[in-house]
Structure formats: structure tokens, C-alpha cells
Coordinates of C-alpha atoms in Angstrom, one line a residue:
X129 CA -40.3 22.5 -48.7
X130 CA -39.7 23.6 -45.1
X131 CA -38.6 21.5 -42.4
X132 CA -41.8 22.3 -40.2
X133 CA -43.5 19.9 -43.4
X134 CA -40.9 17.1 -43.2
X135 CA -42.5 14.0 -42.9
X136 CA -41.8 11.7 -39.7
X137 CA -38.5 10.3 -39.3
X138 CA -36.3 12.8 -40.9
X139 CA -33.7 14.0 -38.6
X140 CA -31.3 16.6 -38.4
X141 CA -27.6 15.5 -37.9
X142 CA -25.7 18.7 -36.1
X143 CA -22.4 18.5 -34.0
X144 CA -18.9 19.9 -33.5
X145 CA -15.5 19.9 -34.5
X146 CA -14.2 17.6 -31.4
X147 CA -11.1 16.7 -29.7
X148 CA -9.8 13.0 -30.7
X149 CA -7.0 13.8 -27.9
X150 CA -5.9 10.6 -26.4
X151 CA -6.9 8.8 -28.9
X152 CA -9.9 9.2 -31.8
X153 CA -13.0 6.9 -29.4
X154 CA -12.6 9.9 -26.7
X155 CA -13.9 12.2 -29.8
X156 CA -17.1 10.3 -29.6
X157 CA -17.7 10.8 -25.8
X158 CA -16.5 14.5 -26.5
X159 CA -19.8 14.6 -29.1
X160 CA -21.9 12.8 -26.0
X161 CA -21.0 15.4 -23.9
X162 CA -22.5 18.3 -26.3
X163 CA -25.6 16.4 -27.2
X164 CA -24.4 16.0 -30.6
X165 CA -25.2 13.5 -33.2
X166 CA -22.6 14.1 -36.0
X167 CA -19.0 15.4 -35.3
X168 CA -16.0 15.9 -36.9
X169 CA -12.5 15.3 -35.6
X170 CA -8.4 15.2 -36.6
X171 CA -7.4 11.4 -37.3
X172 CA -3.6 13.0 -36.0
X173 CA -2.2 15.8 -35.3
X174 CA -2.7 18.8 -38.2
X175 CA 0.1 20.3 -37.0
X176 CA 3.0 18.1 -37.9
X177 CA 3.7 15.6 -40.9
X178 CA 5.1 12.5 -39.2
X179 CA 2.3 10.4 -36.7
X180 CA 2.5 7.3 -35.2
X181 CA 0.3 4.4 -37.0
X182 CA -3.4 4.5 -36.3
X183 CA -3.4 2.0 -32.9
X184 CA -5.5 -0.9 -33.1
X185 CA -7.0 -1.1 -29.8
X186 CA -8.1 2.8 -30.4
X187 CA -9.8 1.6 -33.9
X188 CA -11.8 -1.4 -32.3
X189 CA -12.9 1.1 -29.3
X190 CA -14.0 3.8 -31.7
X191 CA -16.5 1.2 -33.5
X192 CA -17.4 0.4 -30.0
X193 CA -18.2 3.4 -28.9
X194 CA -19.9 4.5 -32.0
X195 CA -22.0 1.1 -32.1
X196 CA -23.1 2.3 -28.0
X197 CA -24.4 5.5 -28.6
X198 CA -25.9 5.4 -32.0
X199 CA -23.2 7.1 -34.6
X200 CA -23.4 6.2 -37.9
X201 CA -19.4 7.1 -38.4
X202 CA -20.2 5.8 -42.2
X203 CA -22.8 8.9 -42.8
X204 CA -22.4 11.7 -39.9
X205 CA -18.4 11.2 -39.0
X206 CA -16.4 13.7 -40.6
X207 CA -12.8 14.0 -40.1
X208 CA -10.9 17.4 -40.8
X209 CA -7.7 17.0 -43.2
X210 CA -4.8 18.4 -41.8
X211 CA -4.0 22.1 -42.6
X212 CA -0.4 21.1 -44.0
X213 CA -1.6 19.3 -46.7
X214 CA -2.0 20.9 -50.1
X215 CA -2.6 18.6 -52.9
X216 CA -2.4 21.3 -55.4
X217 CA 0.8 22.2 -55.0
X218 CA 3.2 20.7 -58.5
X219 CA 6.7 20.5 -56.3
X220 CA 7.9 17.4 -56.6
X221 CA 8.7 17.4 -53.2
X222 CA 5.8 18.9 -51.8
X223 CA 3.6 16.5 -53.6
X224 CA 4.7 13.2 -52.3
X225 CA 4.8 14.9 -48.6
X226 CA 1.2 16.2 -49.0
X227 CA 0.0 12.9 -50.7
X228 CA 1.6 10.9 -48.3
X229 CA 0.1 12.4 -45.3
X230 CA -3.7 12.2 -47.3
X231 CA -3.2 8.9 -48.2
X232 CA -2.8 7.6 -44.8
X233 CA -5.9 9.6 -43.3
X234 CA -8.3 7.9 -46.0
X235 CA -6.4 4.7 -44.8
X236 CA -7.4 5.8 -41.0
X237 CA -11.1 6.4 -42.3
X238 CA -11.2 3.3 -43.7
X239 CA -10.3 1.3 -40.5
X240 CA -12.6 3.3 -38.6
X241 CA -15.2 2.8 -40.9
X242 CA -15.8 6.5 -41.7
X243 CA -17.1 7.3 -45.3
X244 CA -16.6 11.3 -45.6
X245 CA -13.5 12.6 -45.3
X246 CA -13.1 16.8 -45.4
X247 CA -10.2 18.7 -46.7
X248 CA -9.1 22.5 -47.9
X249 CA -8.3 21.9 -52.0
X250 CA -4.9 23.6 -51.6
X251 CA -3.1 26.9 -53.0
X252 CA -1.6 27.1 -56.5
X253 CA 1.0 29.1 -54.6
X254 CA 1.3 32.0 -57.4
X255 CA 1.5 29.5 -60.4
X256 CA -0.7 28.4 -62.8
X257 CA -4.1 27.7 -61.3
X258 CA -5.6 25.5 -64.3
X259 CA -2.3 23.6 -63.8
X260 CA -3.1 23.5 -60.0
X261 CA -6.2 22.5 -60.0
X262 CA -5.4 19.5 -62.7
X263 CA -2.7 18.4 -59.9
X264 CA -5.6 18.5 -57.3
X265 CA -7.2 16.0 -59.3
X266 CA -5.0 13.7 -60.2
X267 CA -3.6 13.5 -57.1
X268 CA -7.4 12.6 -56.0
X269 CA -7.8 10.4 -58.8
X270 CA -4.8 8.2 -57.2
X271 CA -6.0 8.2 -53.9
X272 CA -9.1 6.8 -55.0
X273 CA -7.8 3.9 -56.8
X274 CA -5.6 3.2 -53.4
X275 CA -8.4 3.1 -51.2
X276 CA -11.7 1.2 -51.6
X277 CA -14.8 3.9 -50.4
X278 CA -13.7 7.1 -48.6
X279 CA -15.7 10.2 -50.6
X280 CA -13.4 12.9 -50.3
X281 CA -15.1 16.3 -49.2
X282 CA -13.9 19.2 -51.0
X283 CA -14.8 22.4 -49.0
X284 CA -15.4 26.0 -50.4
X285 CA -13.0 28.3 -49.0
X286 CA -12.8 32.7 -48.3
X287 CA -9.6 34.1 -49.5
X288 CA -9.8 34.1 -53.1
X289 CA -6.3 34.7 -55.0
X290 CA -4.1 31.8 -55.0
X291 CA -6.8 29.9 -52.8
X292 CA -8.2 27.0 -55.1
X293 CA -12.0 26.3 -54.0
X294 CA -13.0 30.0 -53.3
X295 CA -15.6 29.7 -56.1
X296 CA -17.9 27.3 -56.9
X297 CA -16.5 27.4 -60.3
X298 CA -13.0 26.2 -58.8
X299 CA -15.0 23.3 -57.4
X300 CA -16.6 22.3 -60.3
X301 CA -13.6 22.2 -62.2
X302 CA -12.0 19.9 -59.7
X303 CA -15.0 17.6 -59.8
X304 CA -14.6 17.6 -63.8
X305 CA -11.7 16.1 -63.6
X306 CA -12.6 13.4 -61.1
X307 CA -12.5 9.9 -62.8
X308 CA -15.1 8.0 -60.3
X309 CA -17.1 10.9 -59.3
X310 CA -19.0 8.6 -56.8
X311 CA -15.9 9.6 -55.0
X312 CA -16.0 12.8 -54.2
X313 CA -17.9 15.5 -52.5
X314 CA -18.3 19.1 -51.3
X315 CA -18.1 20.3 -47.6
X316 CA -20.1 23.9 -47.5
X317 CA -19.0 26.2 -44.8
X318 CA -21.1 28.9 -44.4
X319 CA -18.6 31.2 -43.3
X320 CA -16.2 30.5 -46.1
X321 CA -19.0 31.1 -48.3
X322 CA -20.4 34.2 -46.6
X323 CA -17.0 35.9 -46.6
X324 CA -16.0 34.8 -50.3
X325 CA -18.9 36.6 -51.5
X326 CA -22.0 33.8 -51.7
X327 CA -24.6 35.5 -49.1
X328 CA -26.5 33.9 -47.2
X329 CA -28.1 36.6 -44.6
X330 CA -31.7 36.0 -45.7
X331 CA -34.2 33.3 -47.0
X332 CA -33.7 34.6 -50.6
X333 CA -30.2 35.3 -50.8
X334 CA -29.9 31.5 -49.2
X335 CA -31.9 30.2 -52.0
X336 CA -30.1 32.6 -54.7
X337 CA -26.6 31.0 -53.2
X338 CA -28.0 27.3 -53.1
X339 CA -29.4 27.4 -56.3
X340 CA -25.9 28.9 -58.0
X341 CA -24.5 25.6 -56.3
X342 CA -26.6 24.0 -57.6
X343 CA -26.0 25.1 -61.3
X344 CA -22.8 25.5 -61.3
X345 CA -21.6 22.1 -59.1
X346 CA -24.7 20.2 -58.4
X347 CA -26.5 19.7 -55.5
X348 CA -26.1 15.9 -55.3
X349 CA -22.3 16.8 -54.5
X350 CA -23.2 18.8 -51.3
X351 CA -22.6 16.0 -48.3
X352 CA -21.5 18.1 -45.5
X353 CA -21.4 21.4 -43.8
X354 CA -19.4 23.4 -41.9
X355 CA -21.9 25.5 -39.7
X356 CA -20.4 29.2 -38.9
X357 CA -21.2 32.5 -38.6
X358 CA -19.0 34.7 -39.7
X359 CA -16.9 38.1 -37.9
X360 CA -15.8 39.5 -41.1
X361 CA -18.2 41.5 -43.2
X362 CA -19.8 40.1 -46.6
X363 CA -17.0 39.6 -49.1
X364 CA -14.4 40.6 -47.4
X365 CA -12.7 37.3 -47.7
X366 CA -11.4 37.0 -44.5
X367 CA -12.2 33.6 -42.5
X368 CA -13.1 34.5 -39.1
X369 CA -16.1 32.0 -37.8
X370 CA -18.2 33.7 -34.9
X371 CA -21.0 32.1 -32.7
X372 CA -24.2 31.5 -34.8
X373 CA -26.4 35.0 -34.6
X374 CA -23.0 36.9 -33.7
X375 CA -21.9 37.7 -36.8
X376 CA -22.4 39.6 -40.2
X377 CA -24.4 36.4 -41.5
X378 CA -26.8 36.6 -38.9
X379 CA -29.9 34.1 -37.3
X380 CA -32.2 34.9 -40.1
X381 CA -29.2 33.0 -42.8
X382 CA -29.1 30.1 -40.5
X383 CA -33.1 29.9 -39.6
X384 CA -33.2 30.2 -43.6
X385 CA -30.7 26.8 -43.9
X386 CA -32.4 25.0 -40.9
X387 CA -35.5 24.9 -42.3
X388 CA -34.5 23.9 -46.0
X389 CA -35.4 20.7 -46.8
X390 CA -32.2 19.7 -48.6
X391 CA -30.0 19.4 -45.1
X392 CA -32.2 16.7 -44.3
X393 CA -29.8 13.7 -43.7
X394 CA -26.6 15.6 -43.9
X395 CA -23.6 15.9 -41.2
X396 CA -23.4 19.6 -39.6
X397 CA -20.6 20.7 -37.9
X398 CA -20.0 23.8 -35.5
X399 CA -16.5 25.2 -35.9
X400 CA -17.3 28.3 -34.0
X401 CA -15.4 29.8 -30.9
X402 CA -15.5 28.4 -27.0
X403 CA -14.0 31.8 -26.0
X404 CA -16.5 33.0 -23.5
X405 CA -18.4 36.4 -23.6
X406 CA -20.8 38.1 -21.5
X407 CA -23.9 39.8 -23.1
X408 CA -22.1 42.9 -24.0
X409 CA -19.7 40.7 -26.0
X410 CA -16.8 41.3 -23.6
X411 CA -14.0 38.3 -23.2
X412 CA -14.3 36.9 -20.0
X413 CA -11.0 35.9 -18.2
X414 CA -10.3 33.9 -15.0
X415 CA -8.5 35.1 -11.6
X416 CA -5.5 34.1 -13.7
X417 CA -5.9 37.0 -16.3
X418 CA -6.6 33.8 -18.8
X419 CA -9.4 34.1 -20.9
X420 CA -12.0 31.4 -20.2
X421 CA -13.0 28.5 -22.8
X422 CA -16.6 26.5 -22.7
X423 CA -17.5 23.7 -24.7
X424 CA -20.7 23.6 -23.4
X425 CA -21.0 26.8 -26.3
X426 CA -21.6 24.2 -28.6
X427 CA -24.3 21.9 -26.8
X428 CA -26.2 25.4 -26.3
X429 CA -25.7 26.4 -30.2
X430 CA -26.8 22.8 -31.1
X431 CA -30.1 23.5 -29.5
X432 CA -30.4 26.8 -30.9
X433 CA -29.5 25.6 -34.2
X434 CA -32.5 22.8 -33.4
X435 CA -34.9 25.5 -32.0
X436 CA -34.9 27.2 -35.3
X437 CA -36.5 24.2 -37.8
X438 CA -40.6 25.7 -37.5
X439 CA -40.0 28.7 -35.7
X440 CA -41.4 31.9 -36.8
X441 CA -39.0 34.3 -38.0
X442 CA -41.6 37.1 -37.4
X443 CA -42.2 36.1 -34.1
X444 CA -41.1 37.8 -31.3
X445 CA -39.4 35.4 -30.1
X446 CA -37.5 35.0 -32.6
X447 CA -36.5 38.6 -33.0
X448 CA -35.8 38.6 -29.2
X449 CA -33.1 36.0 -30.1
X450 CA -31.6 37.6 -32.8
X451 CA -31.5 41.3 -31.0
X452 CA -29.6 39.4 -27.9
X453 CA -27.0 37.5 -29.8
X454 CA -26.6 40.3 -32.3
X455 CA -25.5 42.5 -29.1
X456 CA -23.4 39.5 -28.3
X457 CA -21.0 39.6 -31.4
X458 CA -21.1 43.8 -31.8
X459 CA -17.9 44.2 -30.2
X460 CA -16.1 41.9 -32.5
X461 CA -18.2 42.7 -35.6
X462 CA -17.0 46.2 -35.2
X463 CA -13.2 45.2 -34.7
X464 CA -13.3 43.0 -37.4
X465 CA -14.9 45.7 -39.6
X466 CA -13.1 48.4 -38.5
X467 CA -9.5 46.5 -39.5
X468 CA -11.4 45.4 -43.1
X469 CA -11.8 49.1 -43.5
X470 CA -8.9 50.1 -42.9
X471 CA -7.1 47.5 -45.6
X472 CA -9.3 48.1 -47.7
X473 CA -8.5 51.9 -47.5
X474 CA -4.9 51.2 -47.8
X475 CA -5.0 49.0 -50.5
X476 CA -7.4 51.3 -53.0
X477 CA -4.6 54.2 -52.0
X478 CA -2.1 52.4 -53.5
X479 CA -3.8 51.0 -56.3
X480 CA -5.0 54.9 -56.8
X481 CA -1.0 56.2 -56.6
X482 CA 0.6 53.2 -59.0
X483 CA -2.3 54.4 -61.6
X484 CA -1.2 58.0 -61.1
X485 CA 2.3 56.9 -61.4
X486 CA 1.3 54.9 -64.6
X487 CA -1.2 58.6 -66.0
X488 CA 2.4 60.6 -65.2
X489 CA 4.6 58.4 -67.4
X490 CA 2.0 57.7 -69.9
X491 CA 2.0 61.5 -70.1
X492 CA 5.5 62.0 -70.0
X493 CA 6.0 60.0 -73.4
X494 CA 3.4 61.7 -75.0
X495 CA 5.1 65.2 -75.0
X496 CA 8.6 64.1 -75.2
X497 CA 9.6 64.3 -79.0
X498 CA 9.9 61.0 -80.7
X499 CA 13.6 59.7 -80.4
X500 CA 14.9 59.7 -83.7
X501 CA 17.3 57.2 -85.0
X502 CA 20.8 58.2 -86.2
X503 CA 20.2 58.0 -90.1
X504 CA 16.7 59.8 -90.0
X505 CA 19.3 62.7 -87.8
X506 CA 21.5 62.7 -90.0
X507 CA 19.2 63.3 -92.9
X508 CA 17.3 65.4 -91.2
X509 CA 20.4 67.8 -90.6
X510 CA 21.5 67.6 -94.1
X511 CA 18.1 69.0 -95.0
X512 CA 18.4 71.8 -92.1
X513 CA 21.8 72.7 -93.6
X514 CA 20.3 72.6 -97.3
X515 CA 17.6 74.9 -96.3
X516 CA 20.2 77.5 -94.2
X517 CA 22.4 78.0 -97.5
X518 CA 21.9 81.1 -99.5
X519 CA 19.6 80.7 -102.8
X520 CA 22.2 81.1 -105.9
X521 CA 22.7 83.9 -108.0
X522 CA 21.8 84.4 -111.3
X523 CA 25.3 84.1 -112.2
X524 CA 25.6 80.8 -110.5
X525 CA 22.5 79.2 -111.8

């Protein structure tokens, strides 16, 4: 059913990725300030393993502010793990570091009384990825039994190789092995997905993608998404978000999503770029040389993002849309595609040489005589030296 049909009362939850510097309240005036109503923010700093304890004046402040200006922090707050953590990794070492530093973030949540908590499922870091994704899970499993509510968000990622959650398979098999699976969720990033090969460009292909999630996850697991467009062409598995209707995804994908009834209730988030850009797509930088950075991107891509639920994707006005921020994002689409190209190129010339190299040798064995071993030569020159004698005489037979 499409949004234009909801019935009264349904709302659409859509912010941005915020900054929580200072201290995590001044992440909910940063979501005032784009007219958001759902955000997502670090709990610490992502960039470094030790933090100082979660301050209790900045906890009672945060369910202050929240309480103020109407955010339900238990439904449409959605904190970002930190990048340094992967829970999939079996090092001894590695895994109390990375469980350590999760641990205390659900902790955080839980003071703050924040209920969704989103994270990247980790790398198997070249070994064995059935074995990776068990340790995902039972580390998962233990964090659930040390905290009392937080539903960890597992979110769908681009790369592919080593990457766990670049399928929807991979998620599934993490959910599998979840003991209370009222714990745990999925985040969908539409850029991730676009760019690890789930399209999402048109109102069938975003029902085709949906419905695979669906079947192969469920779609009472989806609580969250990540809303991006993406610089990197279809499958090309590189994660490069761009400004909604920039990018290879496209206006029509996320028109397609707006107006599905199934995002009803659910926390979006923008993670796209503040960099600014004139029409032609062109970085714009101040009298300093330094290229210039607006936040107020993501109040205008909130409304645009709003301006889509009912709107006719025939109309003119919406093509007008699409033809202006498609002109936006060309420069970058094109850079983007040009350097997928290019390693794309390279890497097919050198899968295309080792399988010459491999023809060649195969080749090689083929014509050069069997290597015989020293009995079968030595028989095999008493039977040359046998045949080279002269036939007897009559006399000597």
C-alpha cells in the first residue's frame, strides 16, 4: 500500500547522522536544527578504544532534552557503533578489545534510554567465515545476557570478500544463531545495498530487493535504515554515499521506498555528504581555498525525502527534480565510474594473464614425455639393447 493511502496518524521518522560533540544532549539540538525527528549519533569517539565513562549530568540532560522536543530515544535514536570494533574477529586479543568497547556502548544506551543500537558485523579477516560469523554471534549472545533491552542492529554492508553482512544470506546466518532473537535487528543502508548488488533504482527492482529480504531474513527484522544514495555504480561494491538523486541509485529508488508502506514507524537516517556543490556539481571552496561544509544539506534532503510520499513520479515536477539533482552528482558519478572502470579493467587483465599462464603450463606437461622412473629405464634399455643385437645364426640356434 502506498503512503499517499496511509491512514491518519502514521508518521515518517527521517533524520541525520549528528554530532554528539560536547557531549551526547547537544546531538539532539543538532537534529532540532535540521528539522529532524530521528537521528543517529556516536556514544564516544569511533576513533579510539579508551573513553572516559558516560557523564551523568550529560545522561540526565539528554533525557531532558529528548522529553522537550518530542524524541522517542527508545524507538527513533540510533547510535552508530564505532568503526574499530569487529566482533567477528577469533583473536583472543582482538576479541576482548572489540567486546569490551560494544559492551560499554549498549551500557551507554541503556542509561540513555535508547533501544536500537547500529553496528558493521565485522570482517573474518581472511579466515574462516562460517567460523566468523559463529564468533559474531556468540559474542552477541553474551552481550545480550549482560545488558537488559538494547536490540542490536546489524547493518548490510558493500564490499563483499572478507566483509561479513554483504548478503542478506550473511545476515540471516547471524540471526540463526541468535539465542533471544527479540534481541536483534537489521539496519538497511541503501547504499550498501545498492553497491553490493541489491538494486533498488526503480519501484520494481525496490520490491524485487524487499521481498528477497524478506525471504531470506524476514521483514520483522528490518528496524532501521541508513538513507544514501550512492557514487559508485550498481555492484561495484564500493561504499561511497552521495546526496539523495545524485547518484547511480537515483530519486525514482528513494520515491519507490518513501512511499512503501513498510517504513511507516521506522528510524531514517541521512549519512550523505555536507560538502557543498553548485548545480554543475562543482566543490565549492571558501576565500581560504577550503572546501565549504553545510549541514543545512540535510534539513533540505529531509524535506525532499518528505516531498516524495504522494507525489507523482510522472509528473513533471517530479522529473524536473530528478533532471536537476541528477546534473548535480554527474561530475562525481563520472569520477567514481571512471576509477571502477579502470579496476575493473586491471583486475580482469590479470585474471586473463594468470589463466594464460596456467593454459601455457598445462600445455607444457602435456607434450613433455612422461618422466619415467629408474626401474621402468632401466628395463626399458635392456629391451632397446635386446632388440639392437644381431638375430643368431643357424649355427648358434
Amino acid at each position: 500500500m502506498p503512503l499517499a493511502a496511509r491512514t491518519i496518524g502514521h508518521k515518517l521518522f527521517i533524520g541525520a547522522h549528528v554530532s554528539a560533540a560536547g557531549g551526547v544532549p547537544n546531538a539532539v539540538q543538532n537534529a532540532i536544527h535540521i528539522g529532524a525527528n530521528a537521528f543517529a549519533l556516536f556514544l564516544k569517539s569511533q576513533r579510539k578504544w579508551a573513553n572516559p565513562p558516560l557523564d551523568e549530568t550529560h545522561s540526565i540532560n539528554f533525557h531532558a532534552h529528548c522529553d522537550k522536543h518530542n524524541f522517542d530515544q527508545n524507538q527513533h535514536v540510533v547510535p552508530h557503533g564505532s568503526y574499530l570494533v569487529n566482533l567477528a574477529h577469533t583473536d583472543p586479543d582482538r576479541t576482548k578489545q572489540a567486546y569490551d568497547s560494544f559492551l560499554d556502548d549498549l551500557k551507554r544506551c541503556e542509561k540513555l534510554g535508547i533501544s536500537l543500537y547500529n553496528f558493521h558485523p565485522g570482517n573474518s579477516v581472511g579466515g574462516d567465515r562460517d567460523a566468523a560469523i559463529a564468533h559474531l554471534a556468540n559474542n552477541l549472545n553474551r552481550a545480550h545476557k549482560e545488558t537488559s533491552k538494547v536490540i542490536t542492529l546489524l547493518e548490510n554492508m558493500a564490499a563483499g570478500g572478507n566483509v561479513i553482512g554483504s548478503t542478506f544470506e550473511d545476515l540471516r546466518d547471524v540471526i540463526n544463531l541468535i539465542d533471544d532473537k527479540s534481541r536483534v535487528g537489521v539496519c538497511l543502508d541503501t547504499c550498501h545495498a545498492f553497491a553490493g548488488g541489491y538494486d533498488l533504482r526503480t519501484p520494481e527492482t525496490v520490491q524485487k530487493t524487499l521481498s528477497q529480504f524478506d525471504e531470506t531474513v524476514g521483514m520483522k527484522y528490518l528496524r532501521a535504515l541508513h538513507l544514501n544514495d550512492s557514487k559508485a555504480p550498481f555492484s561495484s561494491h564500493r561504499d561511497l554515499h552521495a546526496n539523495i538523486g545524485t547518484g547511480f541509485l537515483g530519486l525514482r529508488g528513494f520515491h519507490a521506498i518513501m512511499n512503501d508502506e513498510r517504513v511507516i514507524g521506522l528510524p531514517m537516517v541521512l549519512e550523505t555528504p555536507i560538502e557543498v556543490r553548485d548545480e554543475n556539481g562543482n566543490l565549492q571552496k571558501d576565500a581560504k581555498g577550503k572546501e565549504m561544509e553545510d549541514k543545512n544539506i540535510w534539513a533540505r534532503e529531509i524535506k525532499l525525502l518528505e516531498s516524495l510520499v504522494g507525489m507523482d513520479a510522472e509528473s513533471k515536477e517530479f522529473k524536473e527534480l530528478d533532471d536537476k539533482l541528477q546534473k548535480m552528482g554527474k561530475v562525481e558519478r563520472d569520477r567514481i565510474a571512471e576509477q571502477v572502470e579502470k579496476k575493473t579493467t586491471k583486475v580482469k587483465e590479470k585474471e586473463d594473464k594468470a589463466k594464460a599462464k596456467q593454459t601455457k603450463l598445462n600445455f607444457g606437461k602435456a607434450a613433455a614425455p612422461a618422466k619415467k622412473s629408474k626401474k621402468a629405464k632401466k628395463e626399458e634399455d635392456a629391451d632397446q639393447s635386446d632388440a639392437s643385437a644381431p638375430l643368431p645364426s643357424d649355427d648358434e640356434s
